[in-house]
Coordinates of C-alpha atoms and ligand atoms in Angstrom, one line a residue:
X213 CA -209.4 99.4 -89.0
X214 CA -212.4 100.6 -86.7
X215 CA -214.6 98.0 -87.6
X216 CA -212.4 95.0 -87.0
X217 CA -212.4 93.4 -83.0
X218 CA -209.7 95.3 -80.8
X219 CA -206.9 93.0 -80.4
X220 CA -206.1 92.7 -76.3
X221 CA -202.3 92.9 -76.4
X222 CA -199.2 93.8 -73.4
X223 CA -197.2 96.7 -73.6
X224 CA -194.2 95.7 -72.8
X225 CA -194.0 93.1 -75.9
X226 CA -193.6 93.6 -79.6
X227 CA -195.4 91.8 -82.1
X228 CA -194.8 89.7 -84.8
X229 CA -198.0 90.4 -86.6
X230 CA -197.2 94.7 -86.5
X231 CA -193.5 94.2 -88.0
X232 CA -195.3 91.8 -90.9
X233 CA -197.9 94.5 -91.5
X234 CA -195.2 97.4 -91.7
X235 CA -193.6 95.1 -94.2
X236 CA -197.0 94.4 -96.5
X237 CA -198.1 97.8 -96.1
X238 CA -194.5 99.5 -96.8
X239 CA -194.2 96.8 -100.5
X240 CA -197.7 97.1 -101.2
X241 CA -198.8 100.6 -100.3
X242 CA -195.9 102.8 -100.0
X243 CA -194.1 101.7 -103.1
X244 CA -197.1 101.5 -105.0
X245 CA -196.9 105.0 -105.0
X246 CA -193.9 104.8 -107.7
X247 CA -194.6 103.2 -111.2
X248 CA -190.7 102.5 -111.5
X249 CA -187.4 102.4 -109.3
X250 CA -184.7 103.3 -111.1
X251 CA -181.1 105.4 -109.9
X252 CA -180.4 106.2 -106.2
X253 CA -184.8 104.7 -105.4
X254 CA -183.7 101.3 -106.5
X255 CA -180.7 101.9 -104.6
X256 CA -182.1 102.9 -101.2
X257 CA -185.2 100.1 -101.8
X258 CA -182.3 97.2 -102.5
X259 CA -180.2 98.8 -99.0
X260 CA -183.6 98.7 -96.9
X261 CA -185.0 95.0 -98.5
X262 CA -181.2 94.0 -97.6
X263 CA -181.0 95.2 -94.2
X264 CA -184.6 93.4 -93.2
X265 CA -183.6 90.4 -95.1
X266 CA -179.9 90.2 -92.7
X267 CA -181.5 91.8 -89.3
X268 CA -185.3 90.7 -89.1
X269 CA -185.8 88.6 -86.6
X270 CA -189.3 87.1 -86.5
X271 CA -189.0 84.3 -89.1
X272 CA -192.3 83.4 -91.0
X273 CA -193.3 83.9 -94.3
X274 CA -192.8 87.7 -94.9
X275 CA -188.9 87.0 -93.8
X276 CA -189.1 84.4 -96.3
X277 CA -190.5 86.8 -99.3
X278 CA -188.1 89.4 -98.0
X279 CA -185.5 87.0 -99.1
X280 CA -186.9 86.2 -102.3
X281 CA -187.0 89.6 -102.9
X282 CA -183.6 90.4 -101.8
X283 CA -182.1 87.5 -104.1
X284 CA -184.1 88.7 -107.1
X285 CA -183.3 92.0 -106.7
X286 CA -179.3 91.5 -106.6
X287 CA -179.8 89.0 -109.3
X288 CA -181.4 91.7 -111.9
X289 CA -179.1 93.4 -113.9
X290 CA -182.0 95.8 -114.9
X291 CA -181.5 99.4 -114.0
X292 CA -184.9 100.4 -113.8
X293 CA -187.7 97.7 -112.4
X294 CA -191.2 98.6 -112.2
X295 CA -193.4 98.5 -109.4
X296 CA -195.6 96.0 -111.4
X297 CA -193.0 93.4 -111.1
X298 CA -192.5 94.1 -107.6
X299 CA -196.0 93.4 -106.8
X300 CA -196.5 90.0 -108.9
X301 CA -193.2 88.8 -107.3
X302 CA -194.9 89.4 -103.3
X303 CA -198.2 88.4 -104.7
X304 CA -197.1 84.8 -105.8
X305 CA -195.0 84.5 -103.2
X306 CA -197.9 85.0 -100.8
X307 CA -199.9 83.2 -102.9
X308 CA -197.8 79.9 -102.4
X309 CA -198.0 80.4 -98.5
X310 CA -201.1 80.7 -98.4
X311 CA -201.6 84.2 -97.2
X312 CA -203.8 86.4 -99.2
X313 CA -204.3 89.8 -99.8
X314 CA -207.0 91.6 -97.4
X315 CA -205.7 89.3 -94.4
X316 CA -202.3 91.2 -94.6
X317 CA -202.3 94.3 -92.3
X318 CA -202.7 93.4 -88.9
X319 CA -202.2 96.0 -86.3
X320 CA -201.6 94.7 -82.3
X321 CA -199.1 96.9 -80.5
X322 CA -199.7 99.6 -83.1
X323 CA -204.4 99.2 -83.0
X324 CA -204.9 102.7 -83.1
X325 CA -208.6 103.8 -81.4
X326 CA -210.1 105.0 -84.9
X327 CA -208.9 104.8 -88.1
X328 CA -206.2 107.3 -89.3
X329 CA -203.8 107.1 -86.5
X330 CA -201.3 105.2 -85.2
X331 CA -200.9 101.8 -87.8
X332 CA -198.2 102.2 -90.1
X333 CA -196.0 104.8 -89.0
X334 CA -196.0 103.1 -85.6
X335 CA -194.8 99.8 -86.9
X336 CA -192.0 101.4 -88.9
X337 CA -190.9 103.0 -85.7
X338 CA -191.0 100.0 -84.2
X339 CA -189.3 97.8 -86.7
X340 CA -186.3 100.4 -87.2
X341 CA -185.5 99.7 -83.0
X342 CA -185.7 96.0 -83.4
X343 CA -183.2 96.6 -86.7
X344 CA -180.7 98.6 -84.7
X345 CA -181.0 95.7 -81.8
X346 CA -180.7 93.3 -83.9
X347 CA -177.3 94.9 -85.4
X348 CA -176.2 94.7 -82.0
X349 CA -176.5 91.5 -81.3
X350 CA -175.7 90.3 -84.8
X351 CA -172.4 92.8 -85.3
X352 CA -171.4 90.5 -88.6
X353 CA -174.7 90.2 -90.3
X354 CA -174.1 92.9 -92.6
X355 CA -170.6 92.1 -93.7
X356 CA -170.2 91.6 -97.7
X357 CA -173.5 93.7 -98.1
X358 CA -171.8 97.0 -99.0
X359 CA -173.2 98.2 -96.2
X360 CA -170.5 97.0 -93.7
X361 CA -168.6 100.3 -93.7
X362 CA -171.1 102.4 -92.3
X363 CA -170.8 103.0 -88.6
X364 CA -174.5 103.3 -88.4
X365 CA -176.2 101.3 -91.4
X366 CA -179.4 101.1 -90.1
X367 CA -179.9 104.5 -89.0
X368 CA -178.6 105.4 -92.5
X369 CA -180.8 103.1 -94.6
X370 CA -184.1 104.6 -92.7
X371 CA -182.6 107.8 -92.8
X372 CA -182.7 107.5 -97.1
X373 CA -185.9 105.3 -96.6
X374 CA -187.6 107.7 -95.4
X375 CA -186.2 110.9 -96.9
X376 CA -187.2 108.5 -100.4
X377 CA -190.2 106.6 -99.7
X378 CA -192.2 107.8 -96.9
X379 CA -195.9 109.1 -97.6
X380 CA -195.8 111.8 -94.7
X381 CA -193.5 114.2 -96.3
X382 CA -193.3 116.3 -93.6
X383 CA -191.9 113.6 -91.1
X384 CA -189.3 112.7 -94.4
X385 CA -188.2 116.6 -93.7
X386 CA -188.1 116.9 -89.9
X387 CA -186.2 113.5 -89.9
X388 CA -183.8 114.4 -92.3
X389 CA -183.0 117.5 -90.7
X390 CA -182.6 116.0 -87.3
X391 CA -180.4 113.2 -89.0
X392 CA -178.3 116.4 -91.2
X393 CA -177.6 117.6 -87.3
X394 CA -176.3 114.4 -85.3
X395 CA -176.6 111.3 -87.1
X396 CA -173.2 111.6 -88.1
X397 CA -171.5 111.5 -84.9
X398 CA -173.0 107.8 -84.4
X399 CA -170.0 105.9 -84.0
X400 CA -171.2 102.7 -83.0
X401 CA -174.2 99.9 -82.7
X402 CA -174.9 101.4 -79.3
X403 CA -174.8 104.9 -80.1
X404 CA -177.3 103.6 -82.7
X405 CA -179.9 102.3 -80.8
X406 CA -179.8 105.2 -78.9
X407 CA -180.0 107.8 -81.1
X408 CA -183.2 106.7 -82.6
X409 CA -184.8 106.2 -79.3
X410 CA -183.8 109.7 -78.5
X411 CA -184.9 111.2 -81.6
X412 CA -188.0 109.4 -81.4
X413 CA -188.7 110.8 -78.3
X414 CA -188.0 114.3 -79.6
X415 CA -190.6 113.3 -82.5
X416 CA -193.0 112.2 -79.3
X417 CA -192.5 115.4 -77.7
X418 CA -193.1 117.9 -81.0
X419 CA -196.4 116.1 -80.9
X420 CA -198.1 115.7 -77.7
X421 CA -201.3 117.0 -78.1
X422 CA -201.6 117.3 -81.9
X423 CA -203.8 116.0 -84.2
X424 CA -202.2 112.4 -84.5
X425 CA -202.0 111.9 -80.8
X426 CA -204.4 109.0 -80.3
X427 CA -206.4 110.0 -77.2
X428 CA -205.8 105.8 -75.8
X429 CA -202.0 106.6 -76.5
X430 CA -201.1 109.7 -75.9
X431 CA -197.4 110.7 -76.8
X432 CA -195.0 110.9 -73.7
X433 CA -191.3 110.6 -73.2
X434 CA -191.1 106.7 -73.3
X435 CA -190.1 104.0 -72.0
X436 CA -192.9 105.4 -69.1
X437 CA -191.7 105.0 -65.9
X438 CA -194.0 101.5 -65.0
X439 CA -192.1 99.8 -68.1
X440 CA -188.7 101.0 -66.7
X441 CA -188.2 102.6 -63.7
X442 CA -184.6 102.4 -63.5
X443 CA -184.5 104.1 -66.6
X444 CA -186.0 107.4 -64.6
X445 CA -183.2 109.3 -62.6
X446 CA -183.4 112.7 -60.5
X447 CA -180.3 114.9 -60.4
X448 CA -181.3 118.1 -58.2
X449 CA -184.7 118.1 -58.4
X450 CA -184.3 117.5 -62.7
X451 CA -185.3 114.4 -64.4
X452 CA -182.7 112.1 -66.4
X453 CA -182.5 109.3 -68.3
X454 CA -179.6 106.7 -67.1
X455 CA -178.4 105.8 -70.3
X456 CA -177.0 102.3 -69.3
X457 CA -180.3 101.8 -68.2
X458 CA -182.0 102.7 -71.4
X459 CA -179.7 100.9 -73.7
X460 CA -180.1 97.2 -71.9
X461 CA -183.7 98.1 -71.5
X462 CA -184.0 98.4 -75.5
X463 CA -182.0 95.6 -75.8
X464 CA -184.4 93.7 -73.7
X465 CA -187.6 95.3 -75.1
X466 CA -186.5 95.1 -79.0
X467 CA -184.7 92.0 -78.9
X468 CA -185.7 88.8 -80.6
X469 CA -186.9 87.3 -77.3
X470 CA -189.5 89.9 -76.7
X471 CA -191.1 89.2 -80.1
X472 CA -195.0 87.7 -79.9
X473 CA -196.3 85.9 -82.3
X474 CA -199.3 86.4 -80.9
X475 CA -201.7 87.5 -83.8
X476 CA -199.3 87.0 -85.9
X477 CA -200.0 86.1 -90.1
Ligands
LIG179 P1 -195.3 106.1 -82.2 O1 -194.5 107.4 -81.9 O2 -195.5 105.7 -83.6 O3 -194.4 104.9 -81.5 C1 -194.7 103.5 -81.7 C2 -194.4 102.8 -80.4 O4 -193.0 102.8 -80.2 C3 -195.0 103.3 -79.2 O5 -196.3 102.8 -79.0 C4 -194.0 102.8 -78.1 O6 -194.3 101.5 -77.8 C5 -192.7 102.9 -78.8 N1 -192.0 104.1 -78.5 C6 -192.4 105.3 -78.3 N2 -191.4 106.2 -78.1 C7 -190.3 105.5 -78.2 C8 -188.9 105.8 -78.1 N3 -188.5 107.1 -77.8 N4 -188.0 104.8 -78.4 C9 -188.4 103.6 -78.6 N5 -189.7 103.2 -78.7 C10 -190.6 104.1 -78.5 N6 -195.9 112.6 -87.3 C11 -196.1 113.9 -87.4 O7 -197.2 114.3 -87.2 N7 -195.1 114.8 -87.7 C12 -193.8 114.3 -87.9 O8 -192.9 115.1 -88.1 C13 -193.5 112.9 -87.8 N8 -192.3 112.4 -88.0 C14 -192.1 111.1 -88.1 C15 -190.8 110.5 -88.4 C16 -190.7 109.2 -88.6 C17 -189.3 108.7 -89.0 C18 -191.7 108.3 -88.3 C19 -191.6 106.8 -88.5 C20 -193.0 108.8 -88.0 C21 -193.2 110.2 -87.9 N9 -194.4 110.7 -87.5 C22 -194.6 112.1 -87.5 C23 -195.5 109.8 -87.0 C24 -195.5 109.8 -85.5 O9 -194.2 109.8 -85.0 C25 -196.2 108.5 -85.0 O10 -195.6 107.4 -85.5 C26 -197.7 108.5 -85.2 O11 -198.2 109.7 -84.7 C27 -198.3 107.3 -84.4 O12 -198.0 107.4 -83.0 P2 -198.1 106.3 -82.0 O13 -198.9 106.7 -80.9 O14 -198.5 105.0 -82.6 O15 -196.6 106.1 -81.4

């Protein structure tokens, strides 16, 4: 990652090209880690593959293989697949668009100034917010997925995504237990978006100042004050957050119109 040409990009956009990469690196790294899904894995890698497939907004050809995928996976009556033939499924899929495999990860928003930090854990932050966005402004798109009785089926699909799947088992515990504490009182597609970006920022505040802090992005309550300063309030000399505030500026800063493609695969 250090040796490739830093990508100029604007902080108040999200890219196209970091979702993708979260997407590549999550089929093609992440799950590699498993030879087989079978049981409650396939389960929670069908929910997540269905979520992106109804919610992801940025079109191109890894929306397009996250549809194969999702139409291949309902399709199998197999109750065990293994990695393998998740891998030649993205592979030719890729293959017949033309994208190949080295030119897949492509960090913008998420560069990180040396290699090891930021990258993939950034991106899945970020695609999680423009998932519960999305949810918002699409209220129906998960209706007949089995997923439609959940009051917060995004949160809920990362929450066993990353309890499952993700490498940095120690995030998959302090996650969990912060979702075991108030994720269930989440009654709605606001509430959603909000909780993650609260519990992200509790995530941002455990680790100012630790060892995957990146020095050119160091972790701070966020959205910083010059990307919203409405969002900043003082109540007797204490600092707030003016929730209304926060919730349209997430709506603005996640949604589909803030997407560049810029850089994009
Ligand atoms: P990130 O925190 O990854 O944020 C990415 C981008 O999201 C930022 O650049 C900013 O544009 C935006 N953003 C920042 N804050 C918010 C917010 N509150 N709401 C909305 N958008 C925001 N690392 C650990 O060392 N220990 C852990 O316990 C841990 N738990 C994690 C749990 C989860 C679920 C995930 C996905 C990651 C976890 N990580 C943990 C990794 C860590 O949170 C960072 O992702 C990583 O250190 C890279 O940081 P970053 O500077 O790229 O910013």
């Amino acid at each position: 990652q250090s040796s490739e040409p830093w990508r100029n990009f604007d902080r108040s956009k999200v890219y196209t090209a970091d979702l993708e990469s979260a997407l590549h690196y999550l089929l093609r790294v992440e799950l590699a880690a498993h030879t087989s899904l079978e049981g409650d894995e396939l389960k929670v890698f069908k929910d997540l593959v269905t979520v992106v497939t109804k919610l992801y907004p940025g079109g191109g050809s890894v929306a397009k293989l996250m549809e194969t995928l999702s139409d291949w996976l309902l399709s199998l009556p197999l109750q065990r697949i293994p990695y393998q033939a998740v891998l030649d499924l993205v592979d030719n899929k890729m293959r017949i668009s033309g994208v190949f495999l080295g030119a897949e990860v492509r960090w913008v928003g998420c560069q990180g100034s040396r290699a090891g930090l930021r990258g993939y854990p950034c991106s899945l932050w970020t695609l999680f917010h423009v998932l519960t966005v999305q949810h918002d402004a699409m209220p129906t798109a998960l209706d007949n997925t089995g997923l439609e009785g959940e009051a917060a089926p995004v949160l809920q699909v990362m929450r066993r995504y990353i309890r499952t799947f993700f490498g940095c088992e120690e995030c998959g515990r302090h996650f969990e237990q912060a979702a075991a504490a108030s994720m269930d009182r989440v009654q709605n597609r606001e509430q959603q978006i909000l909780w993650l970006w609260n519990q992200h920022n509790m995530v941002n505040n455990r680790l100012t100042g630790s060892l995957s802090d990146d020095p050119l992005f160091p972790k701070a309550p966020w959205p910083s004050p010059s990307l919203c300063a409405s969002c900043h309030e003082e109540e007797n000399g204490v600092h707030v957050w003016n929730q209304n505030r926060i919730l349209s500026f997430l709506r603005h800063h996640y949604g589909a119109s803030n997407l560049s493609p810029h850089y994009s695969l």
